[in-house]
Short mmCIF file of C-alpha atoms in Angstrom, two decimals:
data_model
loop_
_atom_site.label_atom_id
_atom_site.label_comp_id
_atom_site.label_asym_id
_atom_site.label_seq_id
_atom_site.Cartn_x
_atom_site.Cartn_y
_atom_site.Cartn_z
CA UNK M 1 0.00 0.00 0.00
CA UNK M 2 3.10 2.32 0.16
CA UNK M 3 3.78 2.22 -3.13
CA UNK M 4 -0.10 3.42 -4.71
CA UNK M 5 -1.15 6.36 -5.04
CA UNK M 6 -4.25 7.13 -2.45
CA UNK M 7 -6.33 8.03 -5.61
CA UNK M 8 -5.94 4.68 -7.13
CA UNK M 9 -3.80 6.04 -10.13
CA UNK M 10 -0.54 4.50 -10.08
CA UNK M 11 1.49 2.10 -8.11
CA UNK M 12 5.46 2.00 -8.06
CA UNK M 13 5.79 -1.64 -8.72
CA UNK M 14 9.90 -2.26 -8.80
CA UNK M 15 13.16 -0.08 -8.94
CA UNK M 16 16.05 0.46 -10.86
CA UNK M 17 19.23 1.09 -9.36
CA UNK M 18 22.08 3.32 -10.92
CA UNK M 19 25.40 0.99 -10.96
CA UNK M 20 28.64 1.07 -12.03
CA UNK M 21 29.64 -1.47 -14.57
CA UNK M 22 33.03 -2.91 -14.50
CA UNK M 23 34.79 -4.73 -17.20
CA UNK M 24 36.73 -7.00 -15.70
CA UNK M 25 39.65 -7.68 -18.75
CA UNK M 26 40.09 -4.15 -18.83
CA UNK M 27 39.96 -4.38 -14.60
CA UNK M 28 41.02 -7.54 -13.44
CA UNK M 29 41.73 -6.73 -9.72
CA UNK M 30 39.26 -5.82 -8.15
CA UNK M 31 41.09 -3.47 -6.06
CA UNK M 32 40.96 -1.05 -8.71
CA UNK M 33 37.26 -1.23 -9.59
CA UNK M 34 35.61 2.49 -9.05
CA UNK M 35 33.50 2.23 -5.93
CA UNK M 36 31.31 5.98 -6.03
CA UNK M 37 29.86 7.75 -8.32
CA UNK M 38 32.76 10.73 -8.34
CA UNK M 39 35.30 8.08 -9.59
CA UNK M 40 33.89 8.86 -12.92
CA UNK M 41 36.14 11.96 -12.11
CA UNK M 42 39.01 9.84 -10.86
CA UNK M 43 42.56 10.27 -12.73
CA UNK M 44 43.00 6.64 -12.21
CA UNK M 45 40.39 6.33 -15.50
CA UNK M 46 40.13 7.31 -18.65
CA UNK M 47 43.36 6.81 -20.65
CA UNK M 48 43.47 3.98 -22.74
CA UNK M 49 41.76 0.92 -21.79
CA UNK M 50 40.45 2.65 -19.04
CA UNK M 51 37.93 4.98 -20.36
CA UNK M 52 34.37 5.47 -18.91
CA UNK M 53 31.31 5.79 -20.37
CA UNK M 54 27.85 7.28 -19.40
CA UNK M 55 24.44 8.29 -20.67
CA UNK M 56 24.07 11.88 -21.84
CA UNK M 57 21.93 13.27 -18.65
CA UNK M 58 19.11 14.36 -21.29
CA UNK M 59 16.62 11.65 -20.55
CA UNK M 60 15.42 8.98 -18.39
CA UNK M 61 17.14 7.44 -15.79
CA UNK M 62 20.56 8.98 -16.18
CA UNK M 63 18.25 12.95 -15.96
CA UNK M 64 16.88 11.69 -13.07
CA UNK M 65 20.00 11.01 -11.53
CA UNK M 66 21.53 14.21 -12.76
CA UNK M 67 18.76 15.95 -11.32
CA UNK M 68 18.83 13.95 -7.72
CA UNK M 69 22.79 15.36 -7.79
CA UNK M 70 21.73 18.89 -8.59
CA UNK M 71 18.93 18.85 -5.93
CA UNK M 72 20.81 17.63 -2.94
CA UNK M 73 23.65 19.95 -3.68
CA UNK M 74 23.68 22.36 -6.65
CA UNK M 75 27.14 24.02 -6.51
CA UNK M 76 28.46 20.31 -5.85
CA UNK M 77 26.22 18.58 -8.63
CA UNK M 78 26.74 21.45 -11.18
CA UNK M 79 30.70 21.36 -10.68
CA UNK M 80 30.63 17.08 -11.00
CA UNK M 81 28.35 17.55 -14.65
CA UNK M 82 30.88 20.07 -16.11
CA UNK M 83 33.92 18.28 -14.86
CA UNK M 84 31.63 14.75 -16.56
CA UNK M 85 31.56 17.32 -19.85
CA UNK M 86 35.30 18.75 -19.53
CA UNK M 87 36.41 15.20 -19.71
CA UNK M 88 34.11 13.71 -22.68
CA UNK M 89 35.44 16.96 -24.65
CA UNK M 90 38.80 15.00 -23.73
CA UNK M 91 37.51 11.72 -24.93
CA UNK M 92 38.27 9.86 -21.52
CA UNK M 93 34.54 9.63 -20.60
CA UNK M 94 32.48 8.63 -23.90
CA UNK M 95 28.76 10.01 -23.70
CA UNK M 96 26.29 7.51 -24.98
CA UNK M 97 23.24 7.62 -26.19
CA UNK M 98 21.43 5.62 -23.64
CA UNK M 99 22.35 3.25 -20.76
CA UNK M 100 22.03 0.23 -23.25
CA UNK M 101 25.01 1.94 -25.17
CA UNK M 102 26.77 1.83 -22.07
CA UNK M 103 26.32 -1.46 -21.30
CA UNK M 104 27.46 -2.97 -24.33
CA UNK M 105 30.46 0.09 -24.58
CA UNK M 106 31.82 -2.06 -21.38
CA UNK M 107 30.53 -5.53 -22.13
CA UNK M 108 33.10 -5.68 -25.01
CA UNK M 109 36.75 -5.23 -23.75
CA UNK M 110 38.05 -4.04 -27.48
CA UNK M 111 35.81 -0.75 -26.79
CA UNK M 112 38.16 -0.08 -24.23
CA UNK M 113 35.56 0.62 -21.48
CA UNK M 114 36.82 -0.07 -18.25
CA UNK M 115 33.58 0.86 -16.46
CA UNK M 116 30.32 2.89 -17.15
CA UNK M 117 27.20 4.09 -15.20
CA UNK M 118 24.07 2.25 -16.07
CA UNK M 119 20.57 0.50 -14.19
CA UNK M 120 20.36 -2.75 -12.79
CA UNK M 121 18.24 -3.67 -15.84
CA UNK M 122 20.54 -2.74 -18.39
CA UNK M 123 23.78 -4.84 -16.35
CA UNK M 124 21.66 -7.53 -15.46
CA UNK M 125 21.77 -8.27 -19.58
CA UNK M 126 25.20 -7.49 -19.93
CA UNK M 127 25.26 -10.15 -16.81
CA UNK M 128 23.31 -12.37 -18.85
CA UNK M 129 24.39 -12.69 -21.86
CA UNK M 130 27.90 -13.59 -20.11
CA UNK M 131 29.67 -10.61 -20.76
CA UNK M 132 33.16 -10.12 -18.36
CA UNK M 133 31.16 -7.46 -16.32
CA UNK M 134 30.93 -7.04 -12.63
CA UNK M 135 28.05 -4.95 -11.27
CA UNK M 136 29.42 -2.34 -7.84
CA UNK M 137 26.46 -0.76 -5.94
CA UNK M 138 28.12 2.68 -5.93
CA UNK M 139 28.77 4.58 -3.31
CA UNK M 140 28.21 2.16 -0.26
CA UNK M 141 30.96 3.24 2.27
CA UNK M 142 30.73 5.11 5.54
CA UNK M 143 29.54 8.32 5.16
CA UNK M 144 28.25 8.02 1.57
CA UNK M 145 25.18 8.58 0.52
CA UNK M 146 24.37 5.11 -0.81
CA UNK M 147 23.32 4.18 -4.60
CA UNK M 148 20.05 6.02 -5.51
CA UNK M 149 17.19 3.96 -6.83
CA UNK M 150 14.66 4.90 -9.02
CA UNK M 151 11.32 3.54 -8.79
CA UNK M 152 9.13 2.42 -12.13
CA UNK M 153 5.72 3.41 -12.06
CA UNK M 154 2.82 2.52 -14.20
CA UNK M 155 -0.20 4.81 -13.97
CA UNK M 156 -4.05 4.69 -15.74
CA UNK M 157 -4.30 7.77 -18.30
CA UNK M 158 -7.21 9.04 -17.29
CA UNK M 159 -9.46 8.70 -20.71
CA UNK M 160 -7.39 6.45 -22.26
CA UNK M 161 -9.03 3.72 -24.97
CA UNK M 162 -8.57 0.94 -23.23
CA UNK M 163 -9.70 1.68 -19.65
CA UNK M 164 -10.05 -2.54 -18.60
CA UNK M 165 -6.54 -3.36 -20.14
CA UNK M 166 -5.02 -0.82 -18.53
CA UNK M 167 -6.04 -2.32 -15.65
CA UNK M 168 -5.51 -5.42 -15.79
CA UNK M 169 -1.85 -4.77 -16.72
CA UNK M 170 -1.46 -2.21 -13.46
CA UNK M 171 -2.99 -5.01 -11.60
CA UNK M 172 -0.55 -7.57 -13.17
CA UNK M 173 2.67 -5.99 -12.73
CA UNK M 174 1.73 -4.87 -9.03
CA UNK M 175 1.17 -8.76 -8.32
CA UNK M 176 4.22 -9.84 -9.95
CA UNK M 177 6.38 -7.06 -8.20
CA UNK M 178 4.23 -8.11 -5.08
CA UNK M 179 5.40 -11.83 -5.49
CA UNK M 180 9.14 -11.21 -6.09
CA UNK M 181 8.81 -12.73 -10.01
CA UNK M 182 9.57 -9.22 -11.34
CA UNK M 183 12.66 -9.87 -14.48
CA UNK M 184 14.55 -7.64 -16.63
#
């Protein structure tokens, strides 16, 4: 019940996390693996074999997460986006088009992608499919502020043609999430 709207409308029904993806032929000790968020700023990265990749922060998930910097501190989240920019103009972070892009920039080691910043959804393919990929929940030390998740949400358009199948696919989804079946 925490997760519907009191009106009925919508119901958050599962989450996607924001996680860094790690190629682990381009990273093979795990010692080195990025562990926050701000090591997409990190010196360490972004020379040869160990460039970075991320969404452009104009839709979506990766906007939302933009936003969620900007919001909880603006000078702080303004100067991490134009440092992100200052070093794609350098070519040591590659902006992709989406966070599918990013996944498969790091899934294949002759990219040259050591890690990227992506959902659960989009690693759990790259997972999947086998690729030499570990996933890192950023951002989970003492102190931090953990990895931020973004709930999906389905929602009845009020109006819309097809008032019963709306329904019954808000109805589905909430019983799957409900049950734990949830994929992808």
């Amino acid at each position: 019940e925490a997760w519907r709207d009191t009106k009925g409308t919508y119901v958050a029904f599962a989450g996607r996390a924001r996680v860094l993806l790690v190629n682990t032929k381009l990273l093979p000790d795990p010692k080195d693996w990025p562990r926050r968020v701000e090591d997409l700023l990190d010196p360490r990265f972004g020379g040869p074999g160990r460039a970075i990749a991320v969404a452009k922060p104009l839709t979506g998930t990766t906007f939302t997460h933009a936003v969620s910097l900007l919001t909880r501190d603006p000078a702080k989240g303004e100067a991490f986006w134009r440092a992100v920019a200052a070093r794609a103009a350098k070519g040591e972070i590659k902006a992709a088009s989406g966070n599918g892009a990013v996944m498969q920039l790091v899934s294949d080691p002759s990219k040259g992608i050591a890690f990227g910043l992506t959902d659960t959804d989009d690693a759990r393919v790259a997972v999947t499919k086998g690729a030499p990929v570990e996933v890192i929940y950023p951002d989970q030390g003492e102190g931090e502020v953990g990895t931020l998740v973004i709930p999906n949400t389905v929602a009845l358009v009020k109006g819309g043609g097809h008032p019963a199948a709306g329904e019954r696919l808000l109805r589905w989804l909430a019983d799957v999430a409900r049950a734990g079946d949830a994929t992808g």
